[in-house]
Amino acid sequence: MKIILHIWRQRNSADKGSMVRYEVPNVSEHMSFLEMLDVLNEDLIAKNQDPVAFDHDCREGICGMCGCMVNGVAHGPLPGTTLCQLHMRHFKDGDELYLEPWRARAFPVVKDLVVDRSSFDRLIAAGGFISVSTGSAPDGNAVLVPKEESDRSMDAAACIGCGACVAMCPNASASLFMGAKIAHLGLLPQGQPERERRVKAMVTQANRELFGSCTNIGECEAVCPKEIKLEVIARMNRDFLKASWTGRE
Protein backbone atom coordinates (compact mmCIF):
# COMPACT_ATOMS: atom_id res chain seq x y z
CA MET A 1 0.00 0.00 0.00
CA LYS A 2 1.02 3.65 -0.38
CA ILE A 3 1.26 5.97 2.60
CA ILE A 4 1.49 9.75 2.30
CA LEU A 5 3.49 11.38 5.08
CA HIS A 6 3.59 15.02 6.13
CA ILE A 7 6.64 15.21 8.41
CA TRP A 8 7.91 18.07 10.50
CA ARG A 9 11.44 18.88 9.27
CA GLN A 10 13.64 21.09 11.43
CA ARG A 11 17.40 21.18 10.94
CA ASN A 12 18.22 22.25 14.50
CA SER A 13 16.76 23.93 17.56
CA ALA A 14 17.22 27.38 16.01
CA ASP A 15 15.55 26.51 12.70
CA LYS A 16 11.95 27.57 12.11
CA GLY A 17 10.91 24.18 10.69
CA SER A 18 8.03 23.20 8.40
CA MET A 19 5.96 20.24 7.22
CA VAL A 20 7.31 18.35 4.19
CA ARG A 21 5.28 15.88 2.12
CA TYR A 22 6.60 12.42 1.23
CA GLU A 23 5.09 9.39 -0.50
CA VAL A 24 6.09 5.91 0.64
CA PRO A 25 4.96 3.26 -1.87
CA ASN A 26 4.97 -0.51 -1.34
CA VAL A 27 4.47 -0.35 2.41
CA SER A 28 3.90 -3.81 3.87
CA GLU A 29 1.19 -4.25 6.48
CA HIS A 30 3.71 -6.29 8.47
CA MET A 31 6.08 -3.34 8.90
CA SER A 32 6.25 -1.47 12.16
CA PHE A 33 5.81 2.29 11.98
CA LEU A 34 9.54 2.84 12.47
CA GLU A 35 10.38 0.28 9.78
CA MET A 36 8.20 2.29 7.42
CA LEU A 37 10.24 5.38 8.32
CA ASP A 38 13.42 3.36 7.72
CA VAL A 39 12.19 2.63 4.18
CA LEU A 40 11.55 6.32 3.63
CA ASN A 41 15.03 7.20 4.90
CA GLU A 42 16.68 4.62 2.65
CA ASP A 43 14.98 6.27 -0.31
CA LEU A 44 16.02 9.75 0.84
CA ILE A 45 19.63 8.67 1.32
CA ALA A 46 19.64 7.09 -2.15
CA LYS A 47 18.58 10.50 -3.50
CA ASN A 48 21.35 12.26 -1.49
CA GLN A 49 18.73 13.91 0.72
CA ASP A 50 18.84 14.34 4.48
CA PRO A 51 17.02 11.43 6.19
CA VAL A 52 14.30 12.09 8.75
CA ALA A 53 15.71 12.10 12.30
CA PHE A 54 13.63 10.18 14.84
CA ASP A 55 14.34 8.60 18.22
CA HIS A 56 14.54 4.82 18.55
CA ASP A 57 16.47 2.15 20.40
CA CYS A 58 15.03 -1.20 21.49
CA ARG A 59 12.02 -1.15 19.14
CA GLU A 60 10.28 -3.49 21.57
CA GLY A 61 8.17 -0.99 23.52
CA ILE A 62 10.51 -1.08 26.52
CA CYS A 63 13.05 1.74 26.41
CA GLY A 64 10.76 4.76 25.91
CA MET A 65 13.02 6.33 23.28
CA CYS A 66 10.63 6.44 20.34
CA GLY A 67 7.64 8.70 20.00
CA CYS A 68 6.05 11.40 17.91
CA MET A 69 2.60 12.78 17.22
CA VAL A 70 0.71 10.89 14.51
CA ASN A 71 -2.30 12.87 13.32
CA GLY A 72 -2.27 14.75 16.61
CA VAL A 73 -2.11 11.66 18.85
CA ALA A 74 1.02 10.70 20.78
CA HIS A 75 2.31 7.29 19.59
CA GLY A 76 -0.51 7.09 17.04
CA PRO A 77 -4.10 5.83 17.09
CA LEU A 78 -3.65 2.48 18.85
CA PRO A 79 -4.09 2.68 22.66
CA GLY A 80 -1.51 1.17 24.98
CA THR A 81 1.12 0.99 22.24
CA THR A 82 4.48 2.66 21.64
CA LEU A 83 5.26 4.01 18.18
CA CYS A 84 7.76 1.22 17.52
CA GLN A 85 5.09 -1.40 18.26
CA LEU A 86 2.48 0.28 16.06
CA HIS A 87 2.18 -1.69 12.82
CA MET A 88 1.11 -0.54 9.39
CA ARG A 89 -1.78 -3.01 9.30
CA HIS A 90 -3.67 -0.44 11.35
CA PHE A 91 -3.62 1.94 8.39
CA LYS A 92 -5.00 1.63 4.87
CA ASP A 93 -3.82 2.38 1.36
CA GLY A 94 -3.66 6.09 0.61
CA ASP A 95 -3.76 7.26 4.24
CA GLU A 96 -2.22 10.66 4.90
CA LEU A 97 -0.35 10.86 8.18
CA TYR A 98 0.96 14.00 9.87
CA LEU A 99 4.06 13.42 11.99
CA GLU A 100 5.25 16.03 14.50
CA PRO A 101 7.64 15.98 17.47
CA TRP A 102 6.49 16.22 21.07
CA ARG A 103 5.34 19.79 21.62
CA ALA A 104 6.37 21.04 25.06
CA ARG A 105 8.55 23.84 26.35
CA ALA A 106 10.47 21.36 28.48
CA PHE A 107 11.12 19.16 25.39
CA PRO A 108 13.00 21.42 22.92
CA VAL A 109 13.28 20.06 19.39
CA VAL A 110 16.77 18.81 18.52
CA LYS A 111 16.08 17.88 14.90
CA ASP A 112 12.96 16.81 12.97
CA LEU A 113 11.08 14.40 15.27
CA VAL A 114 13.80 14.24 17.93
CA VAL A 115 13.35 16.20 21.16
CA ASP A 116 15.57 16.67 24.19
CA ARG A 117 13.93 14.86 27.12
CA SER A 118 16.79 15.31 29.56
CA SER A 119 14.36 17.28 31.75
CA PHE A 120 12.92 13.87 32.72
CA ASP A 121 16.39 12.76 33.79
CA ARG A 122 16.72 15.83 35.99
CA LEU A 123 13.34 15.08 37.56
CA ILE A 124 14.52 11.60 38.46
CA ALA A 125 17.83 12.92 39.79
CA ALA A 126 15.95 15.40 41.97
CA GLY A 127 14.29 12.71 44.02
CA GLY A 128 13.70 9.38 42.34
CA PHE A 129 15.90 7.23 44.50
CA ILE A 130 16.12 5.51 47.87
CA SER A 131 19.00 5.62 50.34
CA VAL A 132 18.20 2.44 52.26
CA SER A 133 21.29 0.24 52.37
CA THR A 134 20.19 -3.17 51.17
CA GLY A 135 23.58 -4.87 51.23
CA SER A 136 23.58 -8.19 49.44
CA ALA A 137 20.40 -9.49 47.85
CA PRO A 138 17.86 -9.89 50.68
CA ASP A 139 15.51 -12.79 51.03
CA GLY A 140 12.38 -12.21 48.99
CA ASN A 141 10.17 -12.55 52.06
CA ALA A 142 12.33 -10.51 54.44
CA VAL A 143 10.19 -7.39 54.03
CA LEU A 144 6.48 -8.12 53.91
CA VAL A 145 4.56 -6.02 51.38
CA PRO A 146 0.79 -6.38 50.96
CA LYS A 147 0.01 -7.76 47.52
CA GLU A 148 -2.34 -4.91 46.64
CA GLU A 149 0.39 -2.36 47.30
CA SER A 150 3.09 -4.35 45.51
CA ASP A 151 0.80 -4.70 42.48
CA ARG A 152 0.10 -0.97 42.44
CA SER A 153 3.80 -0.23 42.78
CA MET A 154 4.63 -2.55 39.87
CA ASP A 155 1.91 -0.95 37.74
CA ALA A 156 3.41 2.49 38.37
CA ALA A 157 6.94 1.22 37.75
CA ALA A 158 5.89 0.21 34.23
CA CYS A 159 6.32 3.86 33.15
CA ILE A 160 9.06 4.04 30.49
CA GLY A 161 9.44 7.83 30.48
CA CYS A 162 8.62 8.27 26.80
CA GLY A 163 7.08 11.71 27.32
CA ALA A 164 3.77 11.04 25.55
CA CYS A 165 1.88 12.26 28.60
CA VAL A 166 3.61 15.64 28.44
CA ALA A 167 3.17 15.92 24.68
CA MET A 168 -0.56 15.16 24.81
CA CYS A 169 -1.40 17.30 27.83
CA PRO A 170 -2.73 20.77 26.86
CA ASN A 171 -0.71 22.12 29.80
CA ALA A 172 2.44 20.09 28.98
CA SER A 173 2.30 18.68 32.51
CA ALA A 174 4.67 15.95 33.66
CA SER A 175 2.35 14.91 36.49
CA LEU A 176 1.65 11.38 35.20
CA PHE A 177 5.36 10.67 34.82
CA MET A 178 6.18 12.15 38.23
CA GLY A 179 3.23 10.45 39.86
CA ALA A 180 4.33 7.08 38.52
CA LYS A 181 7.90 7.50 39.74
CA ILE A 182 6.79 8.78 43.14
CA ALA A 183 4.15 6.06 43.56
CA HIS A 184 6.30 3.09 42.66
CA LEU A 185 8.78 4.04 45.40
CA GLY A 186 6.32 5.51 47.89
CA LEU A 187 4.13 2.41 47.97
CA LEU A 188 6.97 0.20 49.19
CA PRO A 189 8.57 0.11 52.66
CA GLN A 190 12.01 0.81 51.16
CA GLY A 191 10.77 4.11 49.77
CA GLN A 192 9.44 5.57 53.01
CA PRO A 193 12.53 7.38 54.43
CA GLU A 194 12.65 9.88 51.52
CA ARG A 195 8.96 9.86 50.70
CA GLU A 196 8.19 13.45 51.71
CA ARG A 197 11.53 14.88 50.62
CA ARG A 198 11.24 13.12 47.26
CA VAL A 199 7.86 14.52 46.29
CA LYS A 200 8.80 18.09 47.25
CA ALA A 201 12.08 17.90 45.35
CA MET A 202 10.49 16.48 42.19
CA VAL A 203 7.62 18.98 42.13
CA THR A 204 10.09 21.83 42.64
CA GLN A 205 12.26 20.54 39.78
CA ALA A 206 9.22 20.19 37.51
CA ASN A 207 8.49 23.86 38.04
CA ARG A 208 12.09 24.72 37.20
CA GLU A 209 11.82 22.72 33.97
CA LEU A 210 8.70 24.74 33.00
CA PHE A 211 6.32 21.78 32.89
CA GLY A 212 2.70 22.87 33.22
CA SER A 213 0.24 22.05 35.98
CA CYS A 214 -2.22 19.16 35.95
CA THR A 215 -5.89 20.08 35.49
CA ASN A 216 -7.20 16.49 35.38
CA ILE A 217 -8.07 16.47 31.67
CA GLY A 218 -6.94 12.85 31.33
CA GLU A 219 -5.23 13.06 27.93
CA CYS A 220 -2.05 11.70 29.54
CA GLU A 221 -3.70 8.48 30.68
CA ALA A 222 -5.38 8.05 27.28
CA VAL A 223 -2.08 7.97 25.36
CA CYS A 224 0.24 6.34 27.91
CA PRO A 225 1.66 3.21 26.20
CA LYS A 226 1.89 1.48 29.58
CA GLU A 227 -1.61 2.63 30.62
CA ILE A 228 -0.50 4.33 33.83
CA LYS A 229 -3.61 5.45 35.73
CA LEU A 230 -4.46 8.97 36.87
CA GLU A 231 -4.59 7.73 40.46
CA VAL A 232 -0.79 8.13 40.67
CA ILE A 233 -1.27 11.89 40.25
CA ALA A 234 -3.78 11.97 43.12
CA ARG A 235 -1.29 10.07 45.29
CA MET A 236 1.48 12.49 44.36
CA ASN A 237 -0.72 15.47 45.24
CA ARG A 238 -1.62 13.95 48.62
CA ASP A 239 2.04 13.28 49.39
CA PHE A 240 3.00 16.81 48.36
CA LEU A 241 0.33 18.41 50.54
CA LYS A 242 1.32 16.27 53.50
CA ALA A 243 5.01 17.08 53.02
CA SER A 244 4.21 20.79 52.73
CA TRP A 245 2.13 20.77 55.92
CA THR A 246 4.63 18.85 58.03
CA GLY A 247 7.57 20.85 56.69
CA ARG A 248 9.82 17.77 56.88
CA GLU A 249 12.64 17.34 54.36
XYZ file of C-alpha atoms in Angstrom:
249
model
C 0.000 0.000 0.000
C 1.023 3.654 -0.382
C 1.261 5.969 2.598
C 1.491 9.749 2.304
C 3.491 11.376 5.079
C 3.593 15.021 6.127
C 6.639 15.206 8.412
C 7.913 18.074 10.505
C 11.437 18.878 9.273
C 13.639 21.089 11.427
C 17.405 21.178 10.935
C 18.225 22.247 14.501
C 16.761 23.934 17.559
C 17.225 27.380 16.009
C 15.553 26.508 12.703
C 11.952 27.566 12.113
C 10.907 24.185 10.692
C 8.035 23.198 8.397
C 5.956 20.243 7.218
C 7.311 18.347 4.186
C 5.277 15.880 2.118
C 6.603 12.422 1.232
C 5.090 9.389 -0.496
C 6.094 5.905 0.636
C 4.955 3.261 -1.868
C 4.968 -0.512 -1.341
C 4.471 -0.354 2.412
C 3.896 -3.805 3.869
C 1.186 -4.253 6.480
C 3.705 -6.295 8.473
C 6.076 -3.338 8.900
C 6.253 -1.474 12.158
C 5.812 2.290 11.978
C 9.538 2.837 12.473
C 10.384 0.279 9.785
C 8.197 2.286 7.420
C 10.245 5.384 8.321
C 13.421 3.357 7.718
C 12.194 2.627 4.183
C 11.551 6.325 3.634
C 15.030 7.200 4.901
C 16.681 4.619 2.652
C 14.978 6.273 -0.305
C 16.020 9.752 0.843
C 19.633 8.668 1.324
C 19.644 7.089 -2.152
C 18.583 10.500 -3.498
C 21.346 12.255 -1.488
C 18.732 13.914 0.720
C 18.841 14.337 4.484
C 17.024 11.428 6.194
C 14.303 12.093 8.749
C 15.707 12.103 12.298
C 13.627 10.178 14.841
C 14.338 8.604 18.222
C 14.541 4.822 18.552
C 16.469 2.150 20.401
C 15.028 -1.199 21.494
C 12.019 -1.150 19.138
C 10.284 -3.488 21.569
C 8.175 -0.989 23.520
C 10.507 -1.081 26.517
C 13.050 1.745 26.406
C 10.763 4.764 25.912
C 13.019 6.334 23.279
C 10.633 6.442 20.336
C 7.643 8.695 19.997
C 6.052 11.403 17.909
C 2.601 12.777 17.218
C 0.708 10.891 14.506
C -2.301 12.870 13.324
C -2.275 14.753 16.606
C -2.108 11.664 18.850
C 1.018 10.701 20.782
C 2.309 7.294 19.588
C -0.505 7.088 17.036
C -4.103 5.832 17.088
C -3.650 2.481 18.848
C -4.089 2.683 22.657
C -1.508 1.166 24.980
C 1.121 0.994 22.235
C 4.480 2.659 21.635
C 5.260 4.007 18.177
C 7.762 1.218 17.522
C 5.090 -1.404 18.259
C 2.477 0.275 16.055
C 2.181 -1.695 12.816
C 1.114 -0.537 9.394
C -1.777 -3.006 9.297
C -3.673 -0.438 11.348
C -3.621 1.943 8.390
C -4.999 1.635 4.874
C -3.821 2.382 1.357
C -3.665 6.093 0.611
C -3.759 7.256 4.236
C -2.216 10.661 4.901
C -0.350 10.864 8.181
C 0.956 14.003 9.870
C 4.058 13.422 11.994
C 5.246 16.028 14.496
C 7.643 15.978 17.467
C 6.489 16.222 21.068
C 5.338 19.795 21.616
C 6.374 21.043 25.056
C 8.549 23.838 26.351
C 10.467 21.358 28.476
C 11.121 19.163 25.391
C 12.996 21.420 22.923
C 13.277 20.065 19.387
C 16.768 18.813 18.521
C 16.076 17.884 14.896
C 12.965 16.811 12.974
C 11.077 14.401 15.274
C 13.802 14.235 17.929
C 13.346 16.201 21.161
C 15.570 16.673 24.192
C 13.932 14.855 27.116
C 16.788 15.307 29.562
C 14.361 17.284 31.748
C 12.921 13.874 32.721
C 16.392 12.761 33.795
C 16.723 15.832 35.985
C 13.339 15.084 37.559
C 14.522 11.597 38.456
C 17.826 12.922 39.790
C 15.946 15.404 41.970
C 14.293 12.714 44.023
C 13.696 9.385 42.335
C 15.903 7.226 44.497
C 16.121 5.512 47.870
C 19.003 5.624 50.342
C 18.203 2.442 52.264
C 21.294 0.239 52.374
C 20.190 -3.168 51.172
C 23.584 -4.872 51.231
C 23.579 -8.190 49.437
C 20.395 -9.490 47.852
C 17.863 -9.888 50.680
C 15.512 -12.790 51.031
C 12.378 -12.209 48.994
C 10.166 -12.554 52.058
C 12.333 -10.508 54.445
C 10.188 -7.395 54.030
C 6.481 -8.120 53.912
C 4.562 -6.016 51.380
C 0.786 -6.379 50.959
C 0.007 -7.760 47.520
C -2.338 -4.910 46.638
C 0.394 -2.357 47.304
C 3.089 -4.349 45.513
C 0.804 -4.697 42.477
C 0.097 -0.965 42.436
C 3.803 -0.230 42.777
C 4.632 -2.548 39.868
C 1.910 -0.955 37.737
C 3.412 2.489 38.370
C 6.944 1.218 37.754
C 5.886 0.210 34.227
C 6.324 3.863 33.153
C 9.060 4.039 30.491
C 9.442 7.830 30.479
C 8.615 8.266 26.799
C 7.077 11.715 27.315
C 3.773 11.040 25.554
C 1.876 12.259 28.604
C 3.605 15.638 28.441
C 3.166 15.923 24.681
C -0.556 15.160 24.807
C -1.402 17.302 27.832
C -2.731 20.767 26.865
C -0.705 22.120 29.798
C 2.438 20.091 28.983
C 2.296 18.675 32.506
C 4.674 15.954 33.662
C 2.351 14.908 36.490
C 1.651 11.385 35.200
C 5.358 10.666 34.817
C 6.184 12.148 38.225
C 3.225 10.453 39.858
C 4.329 7.081 38.516
C 7.902 7.504 39.738
C 6.787 8.776 43.140
C 4.147 6.056 43.561
C 6.302 3.087 42.659
C 8.779 4.037 45.403
C 6.321 5.507 47.887
C 4.127 2.414 47.973
C 6.973 0.202 49.188
C 8.571 0.111 52.656
C 12.011 0.813 51.164
C 10.768 4.106 49.774
C 9.437 5.571 53.013
C 12.534 7.381 54.425
C 12.649 9.883 51.523
C 8.959 9.855 50.701
C 8.187 13.447 51.710
C 11.529 14.883 50.621
C 11.241 13.122 47.261
C 7.857 14.518 46.290
C 8.803 18.086 47.254
C 12.083 17.898 45.347
C 10.491 16.482 42.192
C 7.619 18.979 42.131
C 10.089 21.829 42.642
C 12.255 20.539 39.781
C 9.223 20.186 37.512
C 8.486 23.863 38.040
C 12.094 24.724 37.197
C 11.816 22.725 33.969
C 8.698 24.737 32.996
C 6.322 21.784 32.888
C 2.703 22.866 33.223
C 0.237 22.054 35.984
C -2.221 19.163 35.946
C -5.895 20.084 35.494
C -7.197 16.490 35.376
C -8.068 16.468 31.674
C -6.942 12.849 31.332
C -5.228 13.055 27.932
C -2.046 11.704 29.540
C -3.696 8.477 30.681
C -5.384 8.051 27.280
C -2.078 7.965 25.360
C 0.236 6.336 27.908
C 1.660 3.211 26.196
C 1.891 1.478 29.580
C -1.605 2.628 30.617
C -0.503 4.334 33.832
C -3.605 5.454 35.728
C -4.459 8.973 36.872
C -4.586 7.727 40.464
C -0.792 8.126 40.671
C -1.272 11.891 40.253
C -3.778 11.966 43.119
C -1.292 10.071 45.290
C 1.481 12.493 44.355
C -0.723 15.468 45.242
C -1.620 13.949 48.622
C 2.043 13.280 49.392
C 3.003 16.811 48.358
C 0.331 18.411 50.541
C 1.323 16.268 53.504
C 5.010 17.082 53.019
C 4.206 20.790 52.727
C 2.127 20.772 55.917
C 4.627 18.853 58.026
C 7.575 20.846 56.689
C 9.818 17.773 56.883
C 12.641 17.336 54.362
